mmCIF file of C-alpha atoms and ligand atoms in Angstrom:
data_model
loop_
_atom_site.group_PDB
_atom_site.id
_atom_site.type_symbol
_atom_site.label_atom_id
_atom_site.label_comp_id
_atom_site.label_asym_id
_atom_site.label_seq_id
_atom_site.Cartn_x
_atom_site.Cartn_y
_atom_site.Cartn_z
ATOM 1 C CA MET A 299 32.270 -4.823 36.248
ATOM 2 C CA SER A 300 31.037 -7.685 38.072
ATOM 3 C CA ILE A 301 29.039 -7.593 41.751
ATOM 4 C CA ILE A 302 32.043 -9.150 43.107
ATOM 5 C CA SER A 303 34.702 -6.904 41.778
ATOM 6 C CA LYS A 304 32.689 -3.749 42.389
ATOM 7 C CA ILE A 305 32.204 -5.233 46.129
ATOM 8 C CA LYS A 306 36.204 -5.759 46.130
ATOM 9 C CA SER A 307 36.886 -2.448 45.061
ATOM 10 C CA ILE A 308 34.379 -0.827 47.648
ATOM 11 C CA PHE A 309 35.747 -2.280 50.261
ATOM 12 C CA LYS A 310 39.532 -1.292 48.975
ATOM 13 C CA SER A 311 38.679 2.294 49.064
ATOM 14 C CA SER A 312 36.551 1.869 52.469
ATOM 15 C CA SER A 313 40.042 3.173 54.340
ATOM 16 C CA ALA A 314 39.801 6.429 51.937
ATOM 17 C CA PRO A 315 36.686 8.142 53.431
ATOM 18 C CA ALA A 316 38.137 7.055 57.178
ATOM 19 C CA LYS A 317 41.143 9.496 56.041
ATOM 20 C CA LYS A 318 38.826 12.261 54.483
ATOM 21 C CA ALA A 319 37.161 12.027 58.246
ATOM 22 C CA SER A 320 40.140 14.067 59.445
ATOM 23 C CA THR A 321 39.062 17.134 56.900
ATOM 24 C CA PRO A 322 36.388 18.387 59.169
ATOM 25 C CA THR A 323 38.850 18.104 62.113
ATOM 26 C CA LYS A 324 40.778 20.605 60.577
ATOM 27 C CA ALA A 325 38.145 22.798 59.465
ATOM 28 C CA ALA A 326 37.096 23.220 62.862
ATOM 29 C CA ALA A 327 40.649 23.933 64.181
ATOM 30 C CA PRO A 328 39.748 27.873 64.108
ATOM 31 C CA ALA A 329 36.682 27.492 66.344
ATOM 32 C CA LYS A 330 39.252 25.962 68.844
ATOM 33 C CA LYS A 331 40.881 29.231 69.740
ATOM 34 C CA THR A 332 37.515 31.097 70.495
ATOM 35 C CA THR A 333 36.029 27.858 72.483
ATOM 36 C CA PRO A 334 38.766 25.930 73.531
ATOM 37 C CA ALA A 335 35.975 23.754 75.947
ATOM 38 C CA ALA A 336 34.234 22.570 72.905
ATOM 39 C CA LYS A 337 37.119 21.114 70.978
ATOM 40 C CA PRO A 338 37.289 17.375 72.256
ATOM 41 C CA VAL A 339 33.630 16.842 71.257
ATOM 42 C CA GLU A 340 34.172 18.130 67.552
ATOM 43 C CA LYS A 341 37.041 15.276 67.304
ATOM 44 C CA LYS A 342 34.489 12.640 67.980
ATOM 45 C CA THR A 343 32.888 13.197 64.332
ATOM 46 C CA PRO A 344 34.490 10.788 62.013
ATOM 47 C CA ALA A 345 32.110 9.040 59.443
ATOM 48 C CA PRO A 346 32.590 5.513 59.704
ATOM 49 C CA ALA A 347 29.103 4.516 58.989
ATOM 50 C CA ALA A 348 29.554 5.713 55.499
ATOM 51 C CA ALA A 349 32.719 3.849 55.155
ATOM 52 C CA VAL A 350 31.368 0.745 55.839
ATOM 53 C CA ASN A 351 27.705 0.674 54.549
ATOM 54 C CA PRO A 352 28.411 1.690 50.802
ATOM 55 C CA LYS A 353 25.449 1.958 48.515
ATOM 56 C CA GLU A 354 26.530 -0.938 46.376
ATOM 57 C CA VAL A 355 26.611 -3.327 49.299
ATOM 58 C CA GLU A 356 23.082 -1.791 50.158
ATOM 59 C CA THR A 357 21.710 -2.756 46.878
ATOM 60 C CA LEU A 358 23.294 -5.945 47.078
ATOM 61 C CA LEU A 359 21.744 -6.357 50.544
ATOM 62 C CA ALA A 360 18.486 -5.254 49.259
ATOM 63 C CA ALA A 361 18.343 -7.365 46.388
ATOM 64 C CA ILE A 362 19.103 -10.658 48.752
ATOM 65 C CA LYS A 363 15.979 -9.564 50.677
ATOM 66 C CA GLU A 364 13.913 -8.883 48.224
ATOM 67 C CA ARG A 365 14.101 -12.378 46.159
ATOM 68 C CA ARG A 366 11.066 -14.534 47.204
ATOM 69 C CA THR A 367 9.339 -17.565 46.478
ATOM 70 C CA ILE A 368 6.708 -16.256 43.970
ATOM 71 C CA TYR A 369 4.403 -19.102 43.387
ATOM 72 C CA SER A 370 1.522 -17.115 41.745
ATOM 73 C CA LEU A 371 2.646 -16.505 38.153
ATOM 74 C CA LYS A 372 1.243 -15.913 34.520
ATOM 75 C CA PRO A 373 3.055 -17.722 31.781
ATOM 76 C CA GLU A 374 4.433 -14.340 29.965
ATOM 77 C CA LEU A 375 7.553 -12.397 30.358
ATOM 78 C CA PRO A 376 7.287 -9.139 32.244
ATOM 79 C CA GLU A 377 6.609 -5.986 30.539
ATOM 80 C CA GLY A 378 10.174 -4.819 29.039
ATOM 81 C CA VAL A 379 11.691 -7.910 29.926
ATOM 82 C CA THR A 380 13.291 -10.056 27.113
ATOM 83 C CA LEU A 381 14.548 -13.510 27.118
ATOM 84 C CA SER A 382 17.467 -12.306 25.891
ATOM 85 C CA ASP A 383 17.614 -10.131 29.345
ATOM 86 C CA ILE A 384 16.890 -13.394 31.466
ATOM 87 C CA LYS A 385 19.562 -15.301 29.286
ATOM 88 C CA ASP A 386 22.371 -12.595 29.630
ATOM 89 C CA ILE A 387 21.967 -12.162 33.580
ATOM 90 C CA THR A 388 22.210 -15.971 34.159
ATOM 91 C CA GLN A 389 25.094 -16.274 31.795
ATOM 92 C CA ALA A 390 26.734 -13.951 33.648
ATOM 93 C CA ILE A 391 26.202 -15.701 36.981
ATOM 94 C CA LEU A 392 27.013 -18.954 35.568
ATOM 95 C CA LYS A 393 30.437 -17.540 34.592
ATOM 96 C CA ASP A 394 31.580 -15.815 37.725
ATOM 97 C CA THR A 395 30.194 -18.137 39.983
ATOM 98 C CA PRO A 396 33.146 -19.794 41.915
ATOM 99 C CA SER A 397 33.939 -23.464 41.980
ATOM 100 C CA ALA A 398 36.396 -25.751 43.662
ATOM 101 C CA PHE A 399 39.915 -25.828 41.891
ATOM 102 C CA ASN A 400 37.794 -23.448 39.196
ATOM 103 C CA SER A 401 36.644 -26.602 37.642
ATOM 104 C CA GLN A 402 33.349 -24.786 36.448
ATOM 105 C CA PRO A 403 31.150 -28.049 36.488
ATOM 106 C CA ASN A 404 28.002 -26.054 36.351
ATOM 107 C CA LYS A 405 25.631 -26.011 33.307
ATOM 108 C CA VAL A 406 22.222 -23.995 32.596
ATOM 109 C CA ILE A 407 19.659 -24.891 29.999
ATOM 110 C CA ILE A 408 16.661 -22.534 29.817
ATOM 111 C CA LEU A 409 13.464 -24.205 28.391
ATOM 112 C CA THR A 410 10.365 -22.011 27.062
ATOM 113 C CA GLY A 411 7.558 -22.489 25.077
ATOM 114 C CA GLU A 412 6.723 -26.116 23.856
ATOM 115 C CA ALA A 413 9.707 -27.460 25.464
ATOM 116 C CA HIS A 414 8.661 -25.962 28.799
ATOM 117 C CA LYS A 415 4.856 -26.889 28.568
ATOM 118 C CA LYS A 416 5.917 -30.787 27.723
ATOM 119 C CA VAL A 417 8.557 -31.240 30.222
ATOM 120 C CA TRP A 418 6.293 -30.269 32.834
ATOM 121 C CA ASN A 419 3.199 -32.028 31.704
ATOM 122 C CA GLN A 420 5.583 -35.110 31.653
ATOM 123 C CA VAL A 421 6.350 -34.651 35.394
ATOM 124 C CA VAL A 422 2.462 -34.228 35.694
ATOM 125 C CA ASP A 423 1.889 -37.551 34.285
ATOM 126 C CA ALA A 424 4.609 -39.310 36.646
ATOM 127 C CA ILE A 425 3.050 -38.535 39.846
ATOM 128 C CA PRO A 426 0.534 -40.403 41.199
ATOM 129 C CA THR A 427 -1.615 -38.169 43.427
ATOM 130 C CA GLU A 428 -3.671 -35.575 42.513
ATOM 131 C CA ASP A 429 -1.989 -33.147 45.109
ATOM 132 C CA GLY A 430 1.249 -34.165 43.756
ATOM 133 C CA LYS A 431 0.406 -32.860 40.355
ATOM 134 C CA LYS A 432 -0.632 -29.463 41.210
ATOM 135 C CA ARG A 433 2.802 -27.615 41.674
ATOM 136 C CA PRO A 434 3.885 -29.363 38.395
ATOM 137 C CA GLN A 435 0.880 -28.498 36.553
ATOM 138 C CA SER A 436 0.931 -24.440 37.699
ATOM 139 C CA ALA A 437 4.746 -24.410 36.344
ATOM 140 C CA ALA A 438 3.183 -26.089 32.783
ATOM 141 C CA ASP A 439 0.430 -24.055 32.464
ATOM 142 C CA GLU A 440 1.444 -20.679 34.736
ATOM 143 C CA ALA A 441 4.957 -20.169 33.856
ATOM 144 C CA TYR A 442 6.719 -18.645 30.892
ATOM 145 C CA GLY A 443 9.892 -20.778 31.531
ATOM 146 C CA THR A 444 11.981 -22.805 33.434
ATOM 147 C CA ILE A 445 15.900 -22.441 34.203
ATOM 148 C CA LEU A 446 17.398 -25.738 34.879
ATOM 149 C CA PHE A 447 20.646 -26.006 37.139
ATOM 150 C CA LEU A 448 22.977 -28.921 35.913
ATOM 151 C CA ILE A 449 26.254 -30.315 36.962
ATOM 152 C CA ASP A 450 28.623 -31.810 34.721
ATOM 153 C CA ASP A 451 29.853 -35.241 36.380
ATOM 154 C CA ALA A 452 32.378 -35.485 34.176
ATOM 155 C CA VAL A 453 34.358 -32.469 35.725
ATOM 156 C CA THR A 454 33.883 -33.961 38.909
ATOM 157 C CA LYS A 455 35.069 -37.340 38.159
ATOM 158 C CA SER A 456 38.168 -35.956 36.463
ATOM 159 C CA LEU A 457 38.814 -34.091 39.594
ATOM 160 C CA GLN A 458 38.471 -36.803 41.754
ATOM 161 C CA GLU A 459 40.947 -38.747 39.549
ATOM 162 C CA GLY A 460 43.441 -35.938 39.408
ATOM 163 C CA PHE A 461 43.244 -35.124 43.279
ATOM 164 C CA PRO A 462 42.271 -38.980 44.985
ATOM 165 C CA ASP A 463 42.892 -37.617 48.478
ATOM 166 C CA TRP A 464 40.328 -34.751 47.726
ATOM 167 C CA ALA A 465 37.906 -37.101 46.041
ATOM 168 C CA ALA A 466 35.094 -37.702 48.552
ATOM 169 C CA ALA A 467 34.765 -33.999 48.835
ATOM 170 C CA PHE A 468 34.169 -32.990 45.219
ATOM 171 C CA PRO A 469 30.751 -34.070 44.806
ATOM 172 C CA ASP A 470 29.510 -31.557 47.310
ATOM 173 C CA PHE A 471 31.981 -29.121 46.068
ATOM 174 C CA ALA A 472 30.031 -29.228 43.054
ATOM 175 C CA VAL A 473 26.410 -29.090 44.582
ATOM 176 C CA THR A 474 27.630 -26.025 46.997
ATOM 177 C CA SER A 475 28.681 -24.004 43.724
ATOM 178 C CA ASN A 476 25.453 -25.027 41.691
ATOM 179 C CA GLY A 477 23.495 -23.846 44.742
ATOM 180 C CA ALA A 478 25.311 -20.707 44.432
ATOM 181 C CA VAL A 479 24.429 -20.599 40.384
ATOM 182 C CA GLN A 480 20.917 -21.075 41.810
ATOM 183 C CA ILE A 481 20.178 -18.405 44.288
ATOM 184 C CA SER A 482 22.599 -16.021 42.679
ATOM 185 C CA THR A 483 20.406 -16.324 39.567
ATOM 186 C CA TRP A 484 17.004 -15.964 41.537
ATOM 187 C CA THR A 485 18.422 -12.932 43.171
ATOM 188 C CA ALA A 486 19.088 -11.063 40.532
ATOM 189 C CA LEU A 487 16.382 -11.810 37.957
ATOM 190 C CA SER A 488 13.779 -10.942 41.121
ATOM 191 C CA GLN A 489 15.463 -7.724 40.406
ATOM 192 C CA LEU A 490 13.507 -7.428 37.324
ATOM 193 C CA PRO A 491 10.342 -5.179 37.614
ATOM 194 C CA GLY A 492 7.349 -7.821 37.501
ATOM 195 C CA PHE A 493 9.695 -11.144 37.631
ATOM 196 C CA GLY A 494 8.460 -13.964 39.528
ATOM 197 C CA ALA A 495 10.044 -17.390 40.024
ATOM 198 C CA HIS A 496 10.017 -20.254 42.542
ATOM 199 C CA LEU A 497 12.829 -23.246 42.755
ATOM 200 C CA GLN A 498 12.024 -27.054 42.292
ATOM 201 C CA HIS A 499 13.257 -30.013 42.676
ATOM 202 C CA TYR A 500 11.765 -32.621 39.987
ATOM 203 C CA ASN A 501 15.158 -33.815 39.239
ATOM 204 C CA PHE A 502 13.918 -36.800 37.340
ATOM 205 C CA LEU A 503 12.670 -34.814 34.673
ATOM 206 C CA LYS A 504 16.297 -35.517 32.901
ATOM 207 C CA GLY A 505 14.427 -38.238 31.712
ATOM 208 C CA PHE A 506 12.300 -35.906 29.818
ATOM 209 C CA LEU A 507 14.704 -33.759 27.992
ATOM 210 C CA GLY A 508 15.893 -36.385 25.493
ATOM 211 C CA ASP A 509 19.166 -35.610 23.408
ATOM 212 C CA LYS A 510 19.227 -32.039 24.882
ATOM 213 C CA ILE A 511 21.267 -33.007 27.609
ATOM 214 C CA GLY A 512 24.565 -35.630 27.747
ATOM 215 C CA GLU A 513 24.421 -38.659 30.100
ATOM 216 C CA ASN A 514 26.907 -37.198 32.493
ATOM 217 C CA TYR A 515 24.725 -34.336 33.523
ATOM 218 C CA THR A 516 22.636 -34.519 36.574
ATOM 219 C CA VAL A 517 19.806 -32.338 37.161
ATOM 220 C CA GLN A 518 19.994 -30.247 40.286
ATOM 221 C CA ALA A 519 17.254 -27.689 40.472
ATOM 222 C CA GLN A 520 14.413 -25.925 38.297
ATOM 223 C CA LEU A 521 13.711 -22.140 38.646
ATOM 224 C CA VAL A 522 10.012 -21.792 37.140
ATOM 225 C CA PHE A 523 9.498 -18.170 36.520
ATOM 226 C CA GLY A 524 6.915 -15.800 34.575
ATOM 227 C CA THR A 525 4.970 -12.883 35.532
ATOM 228 C CA LYS A 526 4.178 -12.305 38.963
ATOM 229 C CA VAL A 527 0.795 -12.237 39.617
ATOM 230 C CA ALA A 528 0.897 -11.679 43.235
ATOM 231 C CA GLU A 529 3.373 -10.820 46.231
ATOM 232 C CA ALA A 530 4.714 -13.591 48.333
ATOM 233 C CA GLY A 531 3.412 -13.943 51.866
ATOM 234 C CA GLU A 532 5.000 -13.016 55.210
ATOM 235 C CA LYS A 533 8.271 -14.148 55.936
ATOM 236 C CA THR A 534 9.099 -15.639 59.545
ATOM 237 C CA TYR A 535 12.629 -15.522 60.427
ATOM 238 C CA ASN A 536 14.524 -17.651 63.457
ATOM 239 C CA ASP A 537 16.534 -15.606 65.713
ATOM 240 C CA ASN A 538 20.120 -16.612 64.091
ATOM 241 C CA THR A 539 22.458 -14.307 65.479
ATOM 242 C CA ILE A 540 26.229 -14.638 64.428
ATOM 243 C CA PRO A 541 28.326 -15.146 67.424
ATOM 244 C CA VAL A 542 31.865 -13.532 66.499
ATOM 245 C CA VAL A 543 34.449 -15.874 68.518
ATOM 246 C CA THR A 544 38.054 -14.371 69.247
ATOM 247 C CA GLU A 545 39.047 -17.085 71.908
ATOM 248 C CA LEU A 546 38.632 -21.050 72.218
HETATM 249 C C1 LIG B 1308 17.907 -25.559 48.605
HETATM 250 C C2 LIG B 1308 16.511 -25.189 48.610
HETATM 251 C C3 LIG B 1308 15.683 -25.940 47.842
HETATM 252 C C4 LIG B 1308 14.311 -25.585 48.139
HETATM 253 N N1 LIG B 1308 13.275 -26.642 47.486
HETATM 254 C C5 LIG B 1308 12.075 -26.218 47.143
HETATM 255 C C6 LIG B 1308 11.023 -27.071 46.493
HETATM 256 O O1 LIG B 1308 11.232 -27.973 46.220
HETATM 257 N N2 LIG B 1308 10.144 -26.460 46.234
HETATM 258 C C7 LIG B 1308 9.460 -25.359 46.676
HETATM 259 O O2 LIG B 1308 8.010 -25.044 46.676
HETATM 260 N N3 LIG B 1308 10.064 -24.450 46.895
HETATM 261 C C8 LIG B 1308 11.656 -24.800 47.554
HETATM 262 N N4 LIG B 1308 12.482 -23.750 47.764
HETATM 263 C C9 LIG B 1308 11.697 -22.521 48.670
HETATM 264 C C10 LIG B 1308 11.778 -22.638 49.959
HETATM 265 O O3 LIG B 1308 10.623 -23.177 50.387
HETATM 266 C C11 LIG B 1308 11.732 -20.870 50.278
HETATM 267 O O4 LIG B 1308 13.038 -20.460 49.814
HETATM 268 C C12 LIG B 1308 11.659 -21.070 51.741
HETATM 269 O O5 LIG B 1308 10.221 -21.201 52.272
HETATM 270 C C13 LIG B 1308 11.593 -19.459 52.157
HETATM 271 O O6 LIG B 1308 10.959 -18.504 51.317
HETATM 272 P P1 LIG B 1308 11.585 -17.122 50.206
HETATM 273 O O7 LIG B 1308 12.386 -17.937 49.129
HETATM 274 O O8 LIG B 1308 10.229 -16.361 49.912
HETATM 275 O O9 LIG B 1308 12.551 -16.568 50.975
HETATM 276 C C14 LIG B 1308 13.694 -24.322 48.179
HETATM 277 C C15 LIG B 1308 14.903 -23.478 48.784
HETATM 278 C C16 LIG B 1308 15.927 -23.964 48.501
HETATM 279 C C17 LIG B 1308 16.807 -22.470 49.184
#
């Protein structure tokens, strides 16, 4: 069952525990006869917290919180993790991520071994400053692989032709959906013990992929991954409380 299906089923069933909350009140009924004054207090004890905070949602929120940018990597897979694990998880996310009109414009390519190193070394060579070379050099030398996120622009073009009134929106819709694939993949893989990754945007590396990539594809981002050597630093948060608006 997908994460989304799980959450849907949890929220569907969330009314059930609320009904169950009436059971303890019934059980307390005999006590009313002996201590009538205490009865109203007992009625105040439904269990809504459990109903709105099921364990599966907590697990998902913890994964979202635990995903971090990890720059300190070594070029190995974490112990017990296979490349198939990484591919299967990414494949599942690619499949289930929503897209405009269910157009599914997202593509993913995983680079490892010689291909990973060759592409990043070419990025290094293409960057003129020593400082600018540092990040791609670390990707080449310290990471095990790269997950490339792409958009098939032919899909966007055909949507624009099919729905001309919405033509201007489709490129943004594709990027939005691709971003969802990126973050979900990063989040899910970060749950694998020892896994570390950082997200990069050297999108010109498309030119170094040769015939592995169609002309109609654009590279959107790179998730550079390997075994985590050090944890992420402390993260600061802005105050960003969500207002709930009921009237304007
Ligand atoms: C859309 C997006 C673009 C990003 N681009 C880069 C990037 O090009 N290079 C980089 O090192 N990190 C990049 N990051 C990582 C952010 O810097 C990082 O997520 C942010 O500082 C918060 O840290 P955290 O990932 O540990 O939570 C990007 C993140 C997002 C979501």
